[in-house]
CSV table of C-alpha atoms in Angstrom, one decimal:
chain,number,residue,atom,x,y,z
M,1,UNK,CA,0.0,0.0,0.0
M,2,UNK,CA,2.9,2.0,0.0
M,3,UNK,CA,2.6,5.4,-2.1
M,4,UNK,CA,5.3,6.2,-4.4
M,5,UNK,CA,4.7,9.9,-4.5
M,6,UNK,CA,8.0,11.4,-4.4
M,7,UNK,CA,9.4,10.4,-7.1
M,8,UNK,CA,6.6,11.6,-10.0
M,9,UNK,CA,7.9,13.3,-13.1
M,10,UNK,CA,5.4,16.0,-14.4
M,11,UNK,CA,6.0,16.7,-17.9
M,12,UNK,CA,3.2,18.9,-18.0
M,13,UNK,CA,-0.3,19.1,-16.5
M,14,UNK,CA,-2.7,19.1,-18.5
M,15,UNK,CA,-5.8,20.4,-17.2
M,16,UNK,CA,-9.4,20.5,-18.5
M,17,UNK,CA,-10.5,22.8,-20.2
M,18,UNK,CA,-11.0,26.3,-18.8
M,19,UNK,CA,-13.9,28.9,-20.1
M,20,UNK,CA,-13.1,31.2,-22.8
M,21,UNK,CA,-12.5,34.1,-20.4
M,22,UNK,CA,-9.9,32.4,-18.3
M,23,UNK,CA,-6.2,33.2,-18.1
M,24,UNK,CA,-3.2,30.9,-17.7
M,25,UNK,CA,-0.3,32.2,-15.1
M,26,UNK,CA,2.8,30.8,-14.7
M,27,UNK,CA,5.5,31.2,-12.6
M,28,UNK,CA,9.5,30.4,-12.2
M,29,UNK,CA,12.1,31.9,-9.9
M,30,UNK,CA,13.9,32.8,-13.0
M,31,UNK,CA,10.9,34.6,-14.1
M,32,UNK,CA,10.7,38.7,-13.3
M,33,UNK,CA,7.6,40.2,-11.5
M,34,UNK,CA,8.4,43.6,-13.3
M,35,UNK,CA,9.5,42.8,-16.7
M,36,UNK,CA,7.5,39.1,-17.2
M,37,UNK,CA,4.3,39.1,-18.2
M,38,UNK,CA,2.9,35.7,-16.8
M,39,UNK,CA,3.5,33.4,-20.0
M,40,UNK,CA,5.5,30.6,-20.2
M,41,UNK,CA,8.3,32.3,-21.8
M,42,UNK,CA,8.1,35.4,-19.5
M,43,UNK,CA,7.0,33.9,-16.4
M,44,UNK,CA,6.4,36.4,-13.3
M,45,UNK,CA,8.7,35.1,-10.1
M,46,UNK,CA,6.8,35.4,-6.7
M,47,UNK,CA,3.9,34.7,-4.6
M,48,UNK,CA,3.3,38.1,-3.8
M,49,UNK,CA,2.8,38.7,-7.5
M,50,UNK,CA,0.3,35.4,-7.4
M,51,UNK,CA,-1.6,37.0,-4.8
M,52,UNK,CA,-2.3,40.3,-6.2
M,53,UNK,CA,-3.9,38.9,-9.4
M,54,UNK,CA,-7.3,38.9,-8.9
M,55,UNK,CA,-8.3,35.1,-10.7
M,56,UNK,CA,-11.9,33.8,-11.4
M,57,UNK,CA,-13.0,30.6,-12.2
M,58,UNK,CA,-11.5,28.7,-15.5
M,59,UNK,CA,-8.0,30.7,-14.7
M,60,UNK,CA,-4.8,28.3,-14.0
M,61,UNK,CA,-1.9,28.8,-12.3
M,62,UNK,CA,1.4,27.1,-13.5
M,63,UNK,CA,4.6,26.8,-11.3
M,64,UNK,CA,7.9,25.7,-12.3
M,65,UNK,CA,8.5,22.0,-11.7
M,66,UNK,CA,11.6,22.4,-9.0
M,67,UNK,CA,11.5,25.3,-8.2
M,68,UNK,CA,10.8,26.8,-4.3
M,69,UNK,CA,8.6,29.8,-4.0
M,70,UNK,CA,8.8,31.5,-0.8
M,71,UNK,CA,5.7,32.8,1.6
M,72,UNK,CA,2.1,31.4,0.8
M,73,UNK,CA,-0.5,31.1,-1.4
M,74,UNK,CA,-3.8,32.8,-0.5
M,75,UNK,CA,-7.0,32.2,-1.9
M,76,UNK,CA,-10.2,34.5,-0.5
M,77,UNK,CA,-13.5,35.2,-1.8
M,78,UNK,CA,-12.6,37.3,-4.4
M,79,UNK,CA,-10.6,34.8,-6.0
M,80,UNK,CA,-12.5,31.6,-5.8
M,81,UNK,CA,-13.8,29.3,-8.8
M,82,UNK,CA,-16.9,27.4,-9.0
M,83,UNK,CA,-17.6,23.8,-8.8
M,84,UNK,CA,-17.9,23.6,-12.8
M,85,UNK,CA,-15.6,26.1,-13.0
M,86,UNK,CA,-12.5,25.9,-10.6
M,87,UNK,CA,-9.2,28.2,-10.4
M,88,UNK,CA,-6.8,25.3,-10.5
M,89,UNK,CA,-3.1,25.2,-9.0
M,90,UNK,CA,-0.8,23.0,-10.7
M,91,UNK,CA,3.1,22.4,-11.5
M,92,UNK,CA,4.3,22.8,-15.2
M,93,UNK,CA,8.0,20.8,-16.2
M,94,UNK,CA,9.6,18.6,-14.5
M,95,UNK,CA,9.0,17.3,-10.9
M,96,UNK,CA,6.5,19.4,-8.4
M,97,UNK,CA,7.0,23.3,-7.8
M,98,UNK,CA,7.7,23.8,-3.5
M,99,UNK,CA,5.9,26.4,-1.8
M,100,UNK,CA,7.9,27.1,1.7
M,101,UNK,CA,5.9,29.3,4.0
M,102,UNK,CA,6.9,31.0,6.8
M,103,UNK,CA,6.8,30.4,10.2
M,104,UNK,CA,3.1,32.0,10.7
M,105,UNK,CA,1.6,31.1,7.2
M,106,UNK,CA,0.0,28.3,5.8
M,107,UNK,CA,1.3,27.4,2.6
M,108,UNK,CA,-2.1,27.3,0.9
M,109,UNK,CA,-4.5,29.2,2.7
M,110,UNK,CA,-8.1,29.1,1.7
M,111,UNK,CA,-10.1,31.4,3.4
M,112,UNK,CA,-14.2,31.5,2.9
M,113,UNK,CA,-12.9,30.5,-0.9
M,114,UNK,CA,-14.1,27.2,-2.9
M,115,UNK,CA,-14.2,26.0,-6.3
M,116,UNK,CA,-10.3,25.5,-5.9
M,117,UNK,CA,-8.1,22.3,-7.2
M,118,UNK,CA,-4.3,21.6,-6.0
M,119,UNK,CA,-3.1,19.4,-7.8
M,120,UNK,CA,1.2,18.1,-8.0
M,121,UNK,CA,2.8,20.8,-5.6
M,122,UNK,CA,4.7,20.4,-2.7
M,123,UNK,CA,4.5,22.2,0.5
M,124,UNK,CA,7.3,22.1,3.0
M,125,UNK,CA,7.0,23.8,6.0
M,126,UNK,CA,11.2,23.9,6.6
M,127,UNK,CA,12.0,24.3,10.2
M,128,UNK,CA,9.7,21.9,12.3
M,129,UNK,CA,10.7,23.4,15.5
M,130,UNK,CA,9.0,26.7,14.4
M,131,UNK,CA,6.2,26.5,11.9
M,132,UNK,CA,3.1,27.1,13.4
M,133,UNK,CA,0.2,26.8,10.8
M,134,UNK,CA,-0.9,24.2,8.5
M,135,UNK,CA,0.3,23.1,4.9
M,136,UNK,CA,-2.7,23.4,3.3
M,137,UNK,CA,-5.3,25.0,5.3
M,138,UNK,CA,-9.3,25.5,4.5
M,139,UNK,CA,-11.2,27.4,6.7
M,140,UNK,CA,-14.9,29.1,6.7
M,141,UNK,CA,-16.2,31.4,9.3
M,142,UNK,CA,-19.3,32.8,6.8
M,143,UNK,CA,-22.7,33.2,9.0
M,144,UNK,CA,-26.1,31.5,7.6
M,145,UNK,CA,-25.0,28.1,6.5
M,146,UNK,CA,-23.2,28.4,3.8
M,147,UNK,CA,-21.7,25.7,2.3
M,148,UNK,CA,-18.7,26.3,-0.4
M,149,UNK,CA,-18.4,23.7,-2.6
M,150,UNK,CA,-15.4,21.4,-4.7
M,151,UNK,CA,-11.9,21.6,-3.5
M,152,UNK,CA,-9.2,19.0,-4.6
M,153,UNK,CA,-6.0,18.2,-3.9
M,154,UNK,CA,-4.4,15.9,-5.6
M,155,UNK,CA,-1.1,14.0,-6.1
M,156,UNK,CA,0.9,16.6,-3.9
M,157,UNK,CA,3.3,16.0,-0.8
M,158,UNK,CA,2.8,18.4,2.3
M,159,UNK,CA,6.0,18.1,4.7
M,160,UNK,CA,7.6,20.0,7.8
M,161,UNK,CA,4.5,21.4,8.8
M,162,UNK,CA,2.8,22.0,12.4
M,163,UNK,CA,-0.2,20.5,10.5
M,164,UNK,CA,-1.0,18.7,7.5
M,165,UNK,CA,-3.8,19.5,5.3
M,166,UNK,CA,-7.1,20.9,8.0
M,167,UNK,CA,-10.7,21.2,6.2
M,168,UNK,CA,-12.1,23.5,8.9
M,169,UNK,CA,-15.2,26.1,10.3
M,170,UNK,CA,-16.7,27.6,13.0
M,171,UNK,CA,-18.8,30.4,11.7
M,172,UNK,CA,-19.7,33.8,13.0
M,173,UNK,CA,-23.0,33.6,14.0
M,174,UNK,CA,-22.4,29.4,15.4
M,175,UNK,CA,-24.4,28.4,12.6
M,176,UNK,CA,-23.2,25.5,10.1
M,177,UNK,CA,-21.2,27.4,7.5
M,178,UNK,CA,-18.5,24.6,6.2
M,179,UNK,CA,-17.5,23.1,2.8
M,180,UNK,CA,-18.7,20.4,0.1
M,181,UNK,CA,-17.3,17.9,-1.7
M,182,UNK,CA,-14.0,18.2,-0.7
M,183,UNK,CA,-11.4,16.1,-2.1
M,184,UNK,CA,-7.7,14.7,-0.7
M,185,UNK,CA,-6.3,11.6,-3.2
M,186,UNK,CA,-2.7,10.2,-3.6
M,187,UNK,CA,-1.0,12.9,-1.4
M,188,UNK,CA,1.6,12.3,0.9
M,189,UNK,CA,1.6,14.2,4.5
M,190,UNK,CA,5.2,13.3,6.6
M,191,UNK,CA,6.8,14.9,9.2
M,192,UNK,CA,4.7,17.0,10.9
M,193,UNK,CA,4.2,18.0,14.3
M,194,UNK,CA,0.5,18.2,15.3
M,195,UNK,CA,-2.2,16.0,13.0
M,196,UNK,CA,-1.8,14.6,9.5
M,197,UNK,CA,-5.1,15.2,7.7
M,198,UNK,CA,-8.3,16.7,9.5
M,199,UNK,CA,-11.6,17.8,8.9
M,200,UNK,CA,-13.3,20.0,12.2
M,201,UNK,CA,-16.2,22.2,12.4
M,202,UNK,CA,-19.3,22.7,14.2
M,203,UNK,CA,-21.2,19.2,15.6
M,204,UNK,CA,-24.7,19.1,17.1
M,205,UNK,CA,-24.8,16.3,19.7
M,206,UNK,CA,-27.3,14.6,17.5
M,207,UNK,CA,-24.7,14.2,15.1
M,208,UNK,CA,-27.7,15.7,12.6
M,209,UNK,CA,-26.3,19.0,11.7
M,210,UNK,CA,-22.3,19.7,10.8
M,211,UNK,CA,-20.6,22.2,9.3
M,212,UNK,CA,-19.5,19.7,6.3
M,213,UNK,CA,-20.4,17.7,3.6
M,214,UNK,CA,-19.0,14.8,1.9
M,215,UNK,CA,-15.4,14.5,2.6
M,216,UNK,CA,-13.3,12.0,0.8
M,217,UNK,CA,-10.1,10.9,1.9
M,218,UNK,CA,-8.3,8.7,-0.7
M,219,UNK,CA,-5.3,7.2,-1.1
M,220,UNK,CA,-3.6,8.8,1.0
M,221,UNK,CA,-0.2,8.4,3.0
M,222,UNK,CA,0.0,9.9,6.8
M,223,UNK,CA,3.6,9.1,8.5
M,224,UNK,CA,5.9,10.7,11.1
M,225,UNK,CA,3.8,12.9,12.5
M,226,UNK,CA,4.7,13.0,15.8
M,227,UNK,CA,2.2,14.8,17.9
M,228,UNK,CA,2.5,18.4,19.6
M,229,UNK,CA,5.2,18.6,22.7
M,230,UNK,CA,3.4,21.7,23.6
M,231,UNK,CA,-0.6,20.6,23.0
M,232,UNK,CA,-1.7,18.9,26.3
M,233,UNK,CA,-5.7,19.9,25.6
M,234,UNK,CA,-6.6,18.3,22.7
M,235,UNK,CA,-5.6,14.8,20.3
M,236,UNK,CA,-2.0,15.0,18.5
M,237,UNK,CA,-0.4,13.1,16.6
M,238,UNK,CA,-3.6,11.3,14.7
M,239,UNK,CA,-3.4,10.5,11.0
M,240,UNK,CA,-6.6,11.0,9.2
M,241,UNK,CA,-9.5,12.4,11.6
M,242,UNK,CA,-13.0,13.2,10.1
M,243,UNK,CA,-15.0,15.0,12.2
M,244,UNK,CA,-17.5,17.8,11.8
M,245,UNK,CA,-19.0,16.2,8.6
M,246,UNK,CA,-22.3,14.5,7.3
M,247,UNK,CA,-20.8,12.1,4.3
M,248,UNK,CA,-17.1,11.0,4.8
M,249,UNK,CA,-15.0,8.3,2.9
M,250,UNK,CA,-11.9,7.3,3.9
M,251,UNK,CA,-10.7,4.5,1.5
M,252,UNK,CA,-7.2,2.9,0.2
M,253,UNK,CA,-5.1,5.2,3.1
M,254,UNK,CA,-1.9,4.2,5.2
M,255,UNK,CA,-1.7,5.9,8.3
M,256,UNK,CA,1.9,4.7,10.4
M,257,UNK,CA,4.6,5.5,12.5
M,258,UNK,CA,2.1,8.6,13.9
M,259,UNK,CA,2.0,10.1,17.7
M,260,UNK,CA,3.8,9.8,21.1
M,261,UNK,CA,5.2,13.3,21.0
M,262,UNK,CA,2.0,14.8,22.6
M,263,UNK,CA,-1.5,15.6,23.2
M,264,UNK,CA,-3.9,15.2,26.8
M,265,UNK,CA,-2.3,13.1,28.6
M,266,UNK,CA,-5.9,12.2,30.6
M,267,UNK,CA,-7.3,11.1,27.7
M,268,UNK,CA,-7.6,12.1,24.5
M,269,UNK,CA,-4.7,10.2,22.5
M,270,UNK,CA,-3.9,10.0,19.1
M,271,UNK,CA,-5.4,7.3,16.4
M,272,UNK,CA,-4.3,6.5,12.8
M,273,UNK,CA,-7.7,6.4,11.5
M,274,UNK,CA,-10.9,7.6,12.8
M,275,UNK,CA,-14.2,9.4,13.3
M,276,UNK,CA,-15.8,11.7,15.6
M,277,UNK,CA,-18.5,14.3,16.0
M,278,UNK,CA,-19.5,13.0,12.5
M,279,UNK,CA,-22.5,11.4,10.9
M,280,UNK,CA,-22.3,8.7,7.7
M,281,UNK,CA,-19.1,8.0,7.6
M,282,UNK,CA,-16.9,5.0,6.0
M,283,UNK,CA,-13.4,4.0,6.2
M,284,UNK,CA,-12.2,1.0,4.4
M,285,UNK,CA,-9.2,-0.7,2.8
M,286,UNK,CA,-6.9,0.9,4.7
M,287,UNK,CA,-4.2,0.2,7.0
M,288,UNK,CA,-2.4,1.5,10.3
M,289,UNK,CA,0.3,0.4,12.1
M,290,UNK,CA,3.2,1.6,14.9
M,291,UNK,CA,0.9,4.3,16.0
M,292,UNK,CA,1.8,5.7,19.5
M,293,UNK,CA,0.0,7.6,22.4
M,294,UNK,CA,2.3,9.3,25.2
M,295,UNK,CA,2.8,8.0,28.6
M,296,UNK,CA,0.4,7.6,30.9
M,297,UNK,CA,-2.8,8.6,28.6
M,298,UNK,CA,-5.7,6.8,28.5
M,299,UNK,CA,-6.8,6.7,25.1
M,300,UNK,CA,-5.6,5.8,21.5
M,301,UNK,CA,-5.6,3.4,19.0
M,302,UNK,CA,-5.3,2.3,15.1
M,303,UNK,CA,-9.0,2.7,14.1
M,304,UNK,CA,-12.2,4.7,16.2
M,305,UNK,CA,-15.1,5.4,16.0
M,306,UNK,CA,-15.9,7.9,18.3
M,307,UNK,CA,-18.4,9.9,20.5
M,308,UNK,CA,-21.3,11.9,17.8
M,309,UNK,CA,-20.5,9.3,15.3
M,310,UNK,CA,-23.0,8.0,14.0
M,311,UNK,CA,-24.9,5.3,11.0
């Protein structure tokens, strides 16, 4: 079950078709933000030039196979696709492009944004010791239950991060704003600190409204994350946790060699593989082993389903 993600050579992505309005980007660090004009033979060189274009749905961003763009990659609102219609995020040449945040940045951050595809990029968080957000984050605080819909990310690596790849709400007014049919096949998460891949959001005890809708979790590889030293509230150092959602497959996934670096220590472990606070979920095909809790706690385990989940 093994994935052998690292070693993928992307000659060049090629996409679906966009709508006659959209735009192709693309980006190297040999490119020039003032000169370049964002083709492939004058490609522009920074994020910071990414994330002052203003994209709409159709538009597709290209960045240099091997090369390491520094800072992250924000997507709001105002720059979000459609589920017919998605901006889509991909790496053009050989091998995948490396976005390297800071210390206090995601290195995708999608905030109150859908209609979004990631597809063959890296993210690689650096310096374990201090990055603090997650590699590719999704979060929606919108009042009135409103649910974005489509984001994928596909075939890309997310490393040396506090946190993986987080699918998350809580919205303004404590209704159940979240996201829909979200996405996450043949990526690799490794080394990082906290949780590997997680959905969260807002749960009624009923387990009969949640912020989310039909998360898919597929073919995916979780390993070496370790847990948080410094979280002793909360689980760390879990592999793939669904919570928060109505609809949720996890299927084909290898979660090992997670936890023992943290988390409550009075319960509250880490698992490989599980379910909580969720409703209509499956997990299946998929394997964990050598996951660890910390001394002394009460809880953990390789699979779980856990208190609000439910059918």
């Amino acid at each position: 079950m093994r994935l052998a993600l690292l070693g993928v050579l992307v000659l060049f992505v090629m996409l679906p078709a966009a709508s006659l309005s959209a735009a192709d980007y693309y980006f190297s660090t040999a490119g020039n933000d003032g000169s370049g004009d964002g083709t492939i033979s004058k490609p522009w060189a920074s994020l910071s030039k990414l994330n002052g274009l203003n994209l709409g749905p159709g538009d597709r961003v290209y960045l240099r196979g091997g090369d390491s763009f520094s800072g992250s990659v924000v997507i709001a609102a105002a720059d979000a696709g459609t589920a017919a219609n998605p901006v889509r995020f991909a790496s053009y040449g050989t091998g995948r492009a490396v976005i390297s945040p800071g210390a206090d940045q995601n290195g995708f951050d999608i905030y109150n944004a859908a209609g979004v595809e990631i597809r063959q990029l890296e993210v690689d968080g650096g310096d374990l010791s201090t990055h603090n957000k997650n590699g590719i984050g999704l979060y929606n605080d919108l009042a009135g239950n409103t649910r974005l819909e489509h984001v994928v990310i596909s075939d890309c690596v997310v490393r040396n991060c506090h946190a993986g790849i987080t699918v998350g709400a809580w919205a303004s007014d404590n209704s159940y704003s979240g996201f829909a049919d979200v996405t996450i096949e043949r990526t690799l998460v490794r080394d990082c600190e906290d949780n590997g891949i997680v959905s969260w959001g807002m749960s009624s005890s009923s387990a009969t409204s949640q912020s989310h809708r039909n998360i898919t979790v597929r073919d995916c590889e979780v390993t070496g994350v370790t847990g948080d030293p410094d979280k002793t509230d909360g689980h760390s150092g879990s592999g793939i946790i669904m919570a928060g959602t109505i609809g949720g497959l996890v299927e084909g996934c290898y979660a090992h060699h997670n936890g023992g670096g943290g988390g409550r220590p009075t319960g509250g472990g880490p698992v490989g593989i599980w379910a909580w606070g969720a409703a209509d979920v499956t997990i299946r095909r998929s394997l964990v082993h050598d996951q660890k809790t910390i001394n002394g706690a009460v809880d953990g385990g390789g699979f779980d389903l856990d208190g609000g989940a439910v059918n």
